[in-house]
Amino acid sequence: QQCRCCCCRWWGEQSSDAFRTAMATLDWLKELHQLGLLEKVWPWDRVVLGLRVCKWLRSDLQCPTIRGVLLASSCRCAGSKVEDICETLVHPSFNGKEVHVQWRGQGRVSTNALLHAVKGAAGAQRSVAILKITHLDLGHNDIEKHGSERLAEVLALQTTIQYLGLRGNCFSHVEASVLGQSLRLCRGLTHLDLGENQLGERGAAYLATCLRLCTALQHLDLTSNRVGTAGVELLVSGLVECKSFAHLGLADNNIFAPGANTLSVILRGCTSFQHLDLSRNRIHDTAEKLFVAVGQSVSLSHLDLHSNNIGDDGAAYLADVLGECESLSYLDLNDCRIGDGGLRNIASVLAVCKALAHLDLGRNDFGTLGCHILASQVAACARLAYFGLDAISDVTGSRVASDAIGALVSGLSNCQHLAHLALSRIELGAEGAARLAEWLGWLPLTNLDLAGNQIGDLGMSAVAKPLQRLTALTQLDLQCNRIGASGAEQLSLSMRACPALRVLKLSENEMGDAGARALAEGLPPLQKLQYLSLAATDDLSATGVGHVTAGLRLCPAFAELDLHANQVGVVLNSVGDQIEPTKGDVDAWSCFHIQRLDLSRNFCGLDLDVTAMLGEMLGRSHSLTRLNLMANKISDVGCGHLAGGLGECGALQHLEMCGNSVGDRGAAFLADVLPRCSLLSFLGLSGNEIRDAGARALSEVLAGSVSLAHIELNHNQISSQGCWRFARMLFKYQPLARLDLSENGYHADTGRIWTEVQQAGLFIDHSSKVGSRQHS
């Protein structure tokens, strides 16, 4: 129940009982194998290798019915562990089986160790073809040039790869040229993800050269690579031979209309083309060739053009061909500068798009008239499941009339499959909310977004009544609506009829402690509630938070509470006077099964009494995985109060404490308890007052961690010697992926440190006080 794959990934998240759990579960797996049920447990008939169990699997589990191996890492591991896993992969029991590797966000060092081990295993056993990798996902590992060279060597040996994921790895055109030589050999490659890199036009040129030989390619994602218009033209020349090509992602690439027009070659030549993402580019109304080709692509089902200035003329061109797109199910025209004229053209063909399920027209330049135009046409979209109309405004900036909103929702009531309605930031007000409420109860919604509409208590009272009929509602967003205590009470009464509610967003309202108390009374029936946001809520103090947490204790599925930018740092009585916390306040915050808690940026900081109360709560929050205490003026004394509770958070993975005036004493308090947080992967202490003594105390305990991946100590007062000690610690600490020491007090004579660190393959941010920055 902890994992969608199998128990192995769950083992990787445990601490003290990992060994005992692993051995017990292996016995259970053997029994399943003897009963012939094992193949029904593993996804895709593949065994999953965890980080702690691979050496036992090697000798205890040999199942001939398993066709493949899924290597998925849910936590970081040292290089020796990686070698153990790769040694397992070449065991004779896996001879000839397919191997799927999912190694996302594991850092440069672990990834390089993995590639080195895989290369050695594949090279040694190439003659008998024991290791056969078909799926390799190395996303978000920052492997850069050194890692790309090792990856190229692996690809040259593993030419059977079908899926290659390299998103977010800081690749430039240099890495593209290195990989290109090996990609030529992967003739069976069908899926290539290079999104969120830095390929540029030159990288696109190298990629286009090798893609000419990858004729089986079906999916290419180059999101956020700045390939530009010239780069797109080169890519098209490389993709023309991919006759089964179906998916192209080119969002955020600085593409102008001429580059978009060249894509018409692919749309016309690939009869199976289905998915085109050109969002966040610079395509204007002159991309006529692209729009014509869209109409000629009979199998196109997904078209995303949001954040492109196509205007009314471009909308007219698009409307002329949309009637021929019978398979179109997804259309995103958000933020496209479409006015009433362009909207009229788009709306006129909606009835022809019988398969349309997702329509987003938000942030465009139409208002009341546009809503009336849509109201008369949208009812014909029988399969519509998502409708977005957020932040619309005509050229005069006038708010949408309430009768137009009523007419639009009336038309949407005919869409029997509508599940998600987004009407945020259109300034409904109380009157518009009342017109919306007339038809809201007739919609089969699971997700309702009404954020930023200033509906107030009166509007909330109107909307609360139809909410009681939305029994399938799972997400409700009412942020920034000026809802006070009486509105919170109405909401509390209505949401008791929504037992499926999972996400509730109420930030930036005016309910205060009284509203929080009223809201808390309606929380216990929400047995599936997982997320609650009460950030930036006027007059919400620790007292109100106590009411909320008391109600949330009866919600067994609850996981995340967002309370940033409040007055949680004090305890107030009924008339608003500050008082000292009592045992009842502590009990209200305690015994709480929360997993993620955000208490950052409380305006008055965290009072020492409240800090002590929070420490007691943390001591009983054994399931807490993420804690954000940024900018709360905690100080060294506050760290002392928190330290005892933090030491009991054995599941803690992310701790953010930047901007808290923490000095050497506070760092020492943290150093005493961090070893007990065996799963901690992120530690943020930037913007504090830590000097060499505190850095020394931290380095001594962090060197022994096996899970910590990211440390932020920038904007402190650590000298050259303090930085040197941290660098010495890094050489012993292989899993670390990133250390930020920028804006500290070291000097240029420590340059040799960074040279050695670069040779070790670690990613360090560092700069002098003058603001220069270098990256290894």
PDB file of C-alpha atoms in Angstrom, residues 362-571:
ATOM      1  CA  GLY A 362      -8.053  31.836 -20.001  1.00  0.00           C
ATOM      2  CA  ARG A 363      -6.006  35.058 -19.863  1.00  0.00           C
ATOM      3  CA  ASN A 364      -7.290  36.363 -23.195  1.00  0.00           C
ATOM      4  CA  ASP A 365      -8.675  39.745 -24.221  1.00  0.00           C
ATOM      5  CA  PHE A 366     -12.418  39.181 -24.084  1.00  0.00           C
ATOM      6  CA  GLY A 367     -14.962  39.804 -21.357  1.00  0.00           C
ATOM      7  CA  THR A 368     -18.737  39.933 -21.112  1.00  0.00           C
ATOM      8  CA  LEU A 369     -19.409  39.631 -24.859  1.00  0.00           C
ATOM      9  CA  GLY A 370     -16.982  36.727 -25.174  1.00  0.00           C
ATOM     10  CA  CYS A 371     -18.695  34.854 -22.355  1.00  0.00           C
ATOM     11  CA  HIS A 372     -22.073  35.267 -24.091  1.00  0.00           C
ATOM     12  CA  ILE A 373     -20.534  33.959 -27.330  1.00  0.00           C
ATOM     13  CA  LEU A 374     -19.139  30.904 -25.553  1.00  0.00           C
ATOM     14  CA  ALA A 375     -22.386  30.285 -23.687  1.00  0.00           C
ATOM     15  CA  SER A 376     -24.222  29.695 -26.946  1.00  0.00           C
ATOM     16  CA  GLN A 377     -21.664  27.228 -28.327  1.00  0.00           C
ATOM     17  CA  VAL A 378     -20.010  25.372 -25.469  1.00  0.00           C
ATOM     18  CA  ALA A 379     -23.106  23.285 -24.758  1.00  0.00           C
ATOM     19  CA  ALA A 380     -22.360  21.327 -27.946  1.00  0.00           C
ATOM     20  CA  CYS A 381     -19.096  19.949 -26.487  1.00  0.00           C
ATOM     21  CA  ALA A 382     -20.658  16.808 -25.070  1.00  0.00           C
ATOM     22  CA  ARG A 383     -17.333  15.235 -24.002  1.00  0.00           C
ATOM     23  CA  LEU A 384     -15.838  18.334 -22.393  1.00  0.00           C
ATOM     24  CA  ALA A 385     -14.113  17.427 -19.108  1.00  0.00           C
ATOM     25  CA  TYR A 386     -11.955  20.531 -18.481  1.00  0.00           C
ATOM     26  CA  PHE A 387     -12.941  24.158 -19.101  1.00  0.00           C
ATOM     27  CA  GLY A 388     -10.584  27.000 -18.172  1.00  0.00           C
ATOM     28  CA  LEU A 389     -11.490  30.683 -18.307  1.00  0.00           C
ATOM     29  CA  ASP A 390      -9.228  32.218 -15.665  1.00  0.00           C
ATOM     30  CA  ALA A 391      -8.144  35.884 -15.598  1.00  0.00           C
ATOM     31  CA  ILE A 392     -10.014  37.029 -18.699  1.00  0.00           C
ATOM     32  CA  SER A 393     -10.438  40.748 -19.302  1.00  0.00           C
ATOM     33  CA  ASP A 394     -11.477  42.859 -22.291  1.00  0.00           C
ATOM     34  CA  VAL A 395      -9.325  45.687 -23.628  1.00  0.00           C
ATOM     35  CA  THR A 396     -10.999  48.190 -21.294  1.00  0.00           C
ATOM     36  CA  GLY A 397     -10.287  46.090 -18.205  1.00  0.00           C
ATOM     37  CA  SER A 398     -13.976  45.842 -17.301  1.00  0.00           C
ATOM     38  CA  ARG A 399     -15.115  42.970 -15.114  1.00  0.00           C
ATOM     39  CA  VAL A 400     -17.296  40.241 -16.593  1.00  0.00           C
ATOM     40  CA  ALA A 401     -20.995  40.909 -16.037  1.00  0.00           C
ATOM     41  CA  SER A 402     -22.756  38.530 -13.696  1.00  0.00           C
ATOM     42  CA  ASP A 403     -25.428  37.642 -16.258  1.00  0.00           C
ATOM     43  CA  ALA A 404     -22.695  36.509 -18.698  1.00  0.00           C
ATOM     44  CA  ILE A 405     -21.285  34.196 -16.028  1.00  0.00           C
ATOM     45  CA  GLY A 406     -24.748  32.780 -15.378  1.00  0.00           C
ATOM     46  CA  ALA A 407     -25.332  32.179 -19.086  1.00  0.00           C
ATOM     47  CA  LEU A 408     -21.927  30.491 -19.492  1.00  0.00           C
ATOM     48  CA  VAL A 409     -22.411  28.115 -16.566  1.00  0.00           C
ATOM     49  CA  SER A 410     -25.918  27.394 -17.812  1.00  0.00           C
ATOM     50  CA  GLY A 411     -24.418  26.248 -21.121  1.00  0.00           C
ATOM     51  CA  LEU A 412     -21.808  24.176 -19.346  1.00  0.00           C
ATOM     52  CA  SER A 413     -24.530  22.359 -17.417  1.00  0.00           C
ATOM     53  CA  ASN A 414     -25.189  20.375 -20.620  1.00  0.00           C
ATOM     54  CA  CYS A 415     -21.649  18.949 -20.510  1.00  0.00           C
ATOM     55  CA  GLN A 416     -22.318  15.740 -18.629  1.00  0.00           C
ATOM     56  CA  HIS A 417     -18.605  14.858 -18.329  1.00  0.00           C
ATOM     57  CA  LEU A 418     -17.337  18.229 -17.061  1.00  0.00           C
ATOM     58  CA  ALA A 419     -15.051  17.507 -14.101  1.00  0.00           C
ATOM     59  CA  HIS A 420     -12.762  20.553 -13.836  1.00  0.00           C
ATOM     60  CA  LEU A 421     -13.991  24.159 -13.955  1.00  0.00           C
ATOM     61  CA  ALA A 422     -11.422  26.987 -13.628  1.00  0.00           C
ATOM     62  CA  LEU A 423     -12.927  30.466 -13.221  1.00  0.00           C
ATOM     63  CA  SER A 424     -10.214  32.098 -11.124  1.00  0.00           C
ATOM     64  CA  ARG A 425      -9.335  35.807 -11.077  1.00  0.00           C
ATOM     65  CA  ILE A 426     -12.291  37.092 -13.103  1.00  0.00           C
ATOM     66  CA  GLU A 427     -13.628  39.301 -10.263  1.00  0.00           C
ATOM     67  CA  LEU A 428     -16.935  37.569  -9.793  1.00  0.00           C
ATOM     68  CA  GLY A 429     -17.795  39.412  -6.621  1.00  0.00           C
ATOM     69  CA  ALA A 430     -20.835  38.516  -4.541  1.00  0.00           C
ATOM     70  CA  GLU A 431     -23.278  39.115  -7.411  1.00  0.00           C
ATOM     71  CA  GLY A 432     -21.362  36.945  -9.876  1.00  0.00           C
ATOM     72  CA  ALA A 433     -21.029  34.207  -7.269  1.00  0.00           C
ATOM     73  CA  ALA A 434     -24.791  34.252  -6.801  1.00  0.00           C
ATOM     74  CA  ARG A 435     -25.375  33.810 -10.558  1.00  0.00           C
ATOM     75  CA  LEU A 436     -22.773  31.050 -10.660  1.00  0.00           C
ATOM     76  CA  ALA A 437     -24.483  29.281  -7.764  1.00  0.00           C
ATOM     77  CA  GLU A 438     -27.752  29.005  -9.731  1.00  0.00           C
ATOM     78  CA  TRP A 439     -26.241  26.356 -12.003  1.00  0.00           C
ATOM     79  CA  LEU A 440     -23.192  25.134 -10.081  1.00  0.00           C
ATOM     80  CA  GLY A 441     -24.980  22.302  -8.357  1.00  0.00           C
ATOM     81  CA  TRP A 442     -25.924  20.738 -11.708  1.00  0.00           C
ATOM     82  CA  LEU A 443     -22.316  20.233 -12.838  1.00  0.00           C
ATOM     83  CA  PRO A 444     -20.614  16.853 -12.216  1.00  0.00           C
ATOM     84  CA  LEU A 445     -17.463  18.559 -10.922  1.00  0.00           C
ATOM     85  CA  THR A 446     -14.486  17.005  -9.168  1.00  0.00           C
ATOM     86  CA  ASN A 447     -12.302  20.153  -9.291  1.00  0.00           C
ATOM     87  CA  LEU A 448     -13.535  23.737  -8.800  1.00  0.00           C
ATOM     88  CA  ASP A 449     -11.209  26.761  -8.977  1.00  0.00           C
ATOM     89  CA  LEU A 450     -12.717  30.101  -7.908  1.00  0.00           C
ATOM     90  CA  ALA A 451      -9.552  31.748  -6.552  1.00  0.00           C
ATOM     91  CA  GLY A 452      -9.089  35.500  -6.664  1.00  0.00           C
ATOM     92  CA  ASN A 453     -12.726  36.483  -7.177  1.00  0.00           C
ATOM     93  CA  GLN A 454     -13.346  38.565  -4.035  1.00  0.00           C
ATOM     94  CA  ILE A 455     -16.719  36.921  -3.407  1.00  0.00           C
ATOM     95  CA  GLY A 456     -16.714  37.760   0.317  1.00  0.00           C
ATOM     96  CA  ASP A 457     -18.974  36.233   2.953  1.00  0.00           C
ATOM     97  CA  LEU A 458     -22.110  36.992   0.946  1.00  0.00           C
ATOM     98  CA  GLY A 459     -20.823  35.215  -2.144  1.00  0.00           C
ATOM     99  CA  MET A 460     -19.555  32.322  -0.044  1.00  0.00           C
ATOM    100  CA  SER A 461     -23.012  31.935   1.452  1.00  0.00           C
ATOM    101  CA  ALA A 462     -24.489  31.692  -2.058  1.00  0.00           C
ATOM    102  CA  VAL A 463     -21.869  29.196  -3.323  1.00  0.00           C
ATOM    103  CA  ALA A 464     -22.080  27.040  -0.186  1.00  0.00           C
ATOM    104  CA  LYS A 465     -25.565  25.765  -0.985  1.00  0.00           C
ATOM    105  CA  PRO A 466     -24.774  24.136  -4.389  1.00  0.00           C
ATOM    106  CA  LEU A 467     -21.489  22.816  -2.985  1.00  0.00           C
ATOM    107  CA  GLN A 468     -23.527  20.375  -0.944  1.00  0.00           C
ATOM    108  CA  ARG A 469     -24.626  18.715  -4.193  1.00  0.00           C
ATOM    109  CA  LEU A 470     -21.057  18.265  -5.481  1.00  0.00           C
ATOM    110  CA  THR A 471     -20.532  15.008  -3.615  1.00  0.00           C
ATOM    111  CA  ALA A 472     -17.723  13.916  -5.973  1.00  0.00           C
ATOM    112  CA  LEU A 473     -15.659  17.098  -5.457  1.00  0.00           C
ATOM    113  CA  THR A 474     -11.980  16.343  -4.758  1.00  0.00           C
ATOM    114  CA  GLN A 475     -10.344  19.794  -5.103  1.00  0.00           C
ATOM    115  CA  LEU A 476     -11.679  23.210  -4.069  1.00  0.00           C
ATOM    116  CA  ASP A 477      -9.730  26.455  -4.504  1.00  0.00           C
ATOM    117  CA  LEU A 478     -11.164  29.538  -2.784  1.00  0.00           C
ATOM    118  CA  GLN A 479      -7.967  31.515  -2.246  1.00  0.00           C
ATOM    119  CA  CYS A 480      -7.965  35.321  -2.169  1.00  0.00           C
ATOM    120  CA  ASN A 481     -11.729  35.769  -1.824  1.00  0.00           C
ATOM    121  CA  ARG A 482     -12.059  37.937   1.307  1.00  0.00           C
ATOM    122  CA  ILE A 483     -13.912  35.172   3.126  1.00  0.00           C
ATOM    123  CA  GLY A 484     -14.394  35.996   6.799  1.00  0.00           C
ATOM    124  CA  ALA A 485     -15.538  34.072   9.833  1.00  0.00           C
ATOM    125  CA  SER A 486     -19.198  33.842   8.747  1.00  0.00           C
ATOM    126  CA  GLY A 487     -18.195  32.644   5.280  1.00  0.00           C
ATOM    127  CA  ALA A 488     -15.927  30.030   6.833  1.00  0.00           C
ATOM    128  CA  GLU A 489     -18.851  28.815   8.900  1.00  0.00           C
ATOM    129  CA  GLN A 490     -21.027  28.436   5.769  1.00  0.00           C
ATOM    130  CA  LEU A 491     -18.204  26.574   4.016  1.00  0.00           C
ATOM    131  CA  SER A 492     -17.755  24.290   7.001  1.00  0.00           C
ATOM    132  CA  LEU A 493     -21.401  23.280   6.889  1.00  0.00           C
ATOM    133  CA  SER A 494     -21.435  22.613   3.131  1.00  0.00           C
ATOM    134  CA  MET A 495     -18.179  20.701   2.755  1.00  0.00           C
ATOM    135  CA  ARG A 496     -19.404  18.023   5.159  1.00  0.00           C
ATOM    136  CA  ALA A 497     -21.417  16.771   2.171  1.00  0.00           C
ATOM    137  CA  CYS A 498     -18.196  16.382   0.125  1.00  0.00           C
ATOM    138  CA  PRO A 499     -16.627  13.218   1.554  1.00  0.00           C
ATOM    139  CA  ALA A 500     -14.276  12.835  -1.442  1.00  0.00           C
ATOM    140  CA  LEU A 501     -12.550  16.221  -0.909  1.00  0.00           C
ATOM    141  CA  ARG A 502      -8.756  15.856  -0.971  1.00  0.00           C
ATOM    142  CA  VAL A 503      -7.410  19.392  -1.563  1.00  0.00           C
ATOM    143  CA  LEU A 504      -8.766  22.561   0.095  1.00  0.00           C
ATOM    144  CA  LYS A 505      -7.102  25.936  -0.596  1.00  0.00           C
ATOM    145  CA  LEU A 506      -8.195  28.886   1.542  1.00  0.00           C
ATOM    146  CA  SER A 507      -5.106  31.118   1.593  1.00  0.00           C
ATOM    147  CA  GLU A 508      -5.295  34.936   1.571  1.00  0.00           C
ATOM    148  CA  ASN A 509      -8.699  35.229   3.195  1.00  0.00           C
ATOM    149  CA  GLU A 510      -9.889  37.068   6.313  1.00  0.00           C
ATOM    150  CA  MET A 511     -11.296  34.341   8.526  1.00  0.00           C
ATOM    151  CA  GLY A 512      -8.866  34.749  11.456  1.00  0.00           C
ATOM    152  CA  ASP A 513      -8.976  32.531  14.538  1.00  0.00           C
ATOM    153  CA  ALA A 514     -12.779  32.616  14.709  1.00  0.00           C
ATOM    154  CA  GLY A 515     -13.088  31.400  11.119  1.00  0.00           C
ATOM    155  CA  ALA A 516     -10.446  28.757  11.699  1.00  0.00           C
ATOM    156  CA  ARG A 517     -12.436  27.424  14.632  1.00  0.00           C
ATOM    157  CA  ALA A 518     -15.618  27.282  12.526  1.00  0.00           C
ATOM    158  CA  LEU A 519     -13.750  25.610   9.681  1.00  0.00           C
ATOM    159  CA  ALA A 520     -12.272  23.008  12.016  1.00  0.00           C
ATOM    160  CA  GLU A 521     -15.736  21.757  12.933  1.00  0.00           C
ATOM    161  CA  GLY A 522     -16.326  20.649   9.340  1.00  0.00           C
ATOM    162  CA  LEU A 523     -12.979  18.867   8.882  1.00  0.00           C
ATOM    163  CA  PRO A 524     -13.592  15.497  10.636  1.00  0.00           C
ATOM    164  CA  PRO A 525     -16.061  14.184   7.992  1.00  0.00           C
ATOM    165  CA  LEU A 526     -13.396  14.722   5.282  1.00  0.00           C
ATOM    166  CA  GLN A 527     -11.756  11.341   5.660  1.00  0.00           C
ATOM    167  CA  LYS A 528      -9.838  11.687   2.362  1.00  0.00           C
ATOM    168  CA  LEU A 529      -8.512  15.223   2.895  1.00  0.00           C
ATOM    169  CA  GLN A 530      -4.777  15.392   2.149  1.00  0.00           C
ATOM    170  CA  TYR A 531      -3.893  19.102   1.713  1.00  0.00           C
ATOM    171  CA  LEU A 532      -5.053  22.308   3.417  1.00  0.00           C
ATOM    172  CA  SER A 533      -3.708  25.789   2.697  1.00  0.00           C
ATOM    173  CA  LEU A 534      -4.345  28.681   5.111  1.00  0.00           C
ATOM    174  CA  ALA A 535      -1.386  30.865   4.137  1.00  0.00           C
ATOM    175  CA  ALA A 536      -1.533  34.656   4.560  1.00  0.00           C
ATOM    176  CA  THR A 537      -4.826  34.515   6.435  1.00  0.00           C
ATOM    177  CA  ASP A 538      -5.586  37.710   8.361  1.00  0.00           C
ATOM    178  CA  ASP A 539      -5.368  37.421  12.175  1.00  0.00           C
ATOM    179  CA  LEU A 540      -4.622  33.692  12.178  1.00  0.00           C
ATOM    180  CA  SER A 541      -2.476  32.956  15.248  1.00  0.00           C
ATOM    181  CA  ALA A 542      -1.262  29.822  16.983  1.00  0.00           C
ATOM    182  CA  THR A 543      -4.650  29.644  18.706  1.00  0.00           C
ATOM    183  CA  GLY A 544      -6.494  29.265  15.397  1.00  0.00           C
ATOM    184  CA  VAL A 545      -3.918  26.782  14.168  1.00  0.00           C
ATOM    185  CA  GLY A 546      -4.594  24.721  17.284  1.00  0.00           C
ATOM    186  CA  HIS A 547      -8.292  24.539  16.367  1.00  0.00           C
ATOM    187  CA  VAL A 548      -7.448  23.461  12.814  1.00  0.00           C
ATOM    188  CA  THR A 549      -4.942  20.801  13.793  1.00  0.00           C
ATOM    189  CA  ALA A 550      -7.371  19.408  16.353  1.00  0.00           C
ATOM    190  CA  GLY A 551      -9.892  18.877  13.566  1.00  0.00           C
ATOM    191  CA  LEU A 552      -7.306  17.487  11.175  1.00  0.00           C
ATOM    192  CA  ARG A 553      -6.290  14.790  13.625  1.00  0.00           C
ATOM    193  CA  LEU A 554      -9.556  13.046  12.700  1.00  0.00           C
ATOM    194  CA  CYS A 555      -8.661  13.079   8.981  1.00  0.00           C
ATOM    195  CA  PRO A 556      -6.583   9.891   8.594  1.00  0.00           C
ATOM    196  CA  ALA A 557      -5.348  10.639   5.068  1.00  0.00           C
ATOM    197  CA  PHE A 558      -4.158  14.187   5.802  1.00  0.00           C
ATOM    198  CA  ALA A 559      -0.542  14.906   4.757  1.00  0.00           C
ATOM    199  CA  GLU A 560       0.260  18.604   4.122  1.00  0.00           C
ATOM    200  CA  LEU A 561      -0.561  21.876   5.915  1.00  0.00           C
ATOM    201  CA  ASP A 562       0.509  25.282   4.534  1.00  0.00           C
ATOM    202  CA  LEU A 563       0.529  28.083   7.122  1.00  0.00           C
ATOM    203  CA  HIS A 564       3.178  30.437   5.738  1.00  0.00           C
ATOM    204  CA  ALA A 565       2.913  34.224   6.155  1.00  0.00           C
ATOM    205  CA  ASN A 566       0.609  34.223   9.198  1.00  0.00           C
ATOM    206  CA  GLN A 567       0.899  35.195  12.860  1.00  0.00           C
ATOM    207  CA  VAL A 568       1.499  31.659  14.034  1.00  0.00           C
ATOM    208  CA  GLY A 569       4.359  32.924  16.157  1.00  0.00           C
ATOM    209  CA  VAL A 570       2.011  34.050  18.964  1.00  0.00           C
ATOM    210  CA  VAL A 571      -0.895  32.669  20.978  1.00  0.00           C
TER     211      VAL A 571
END
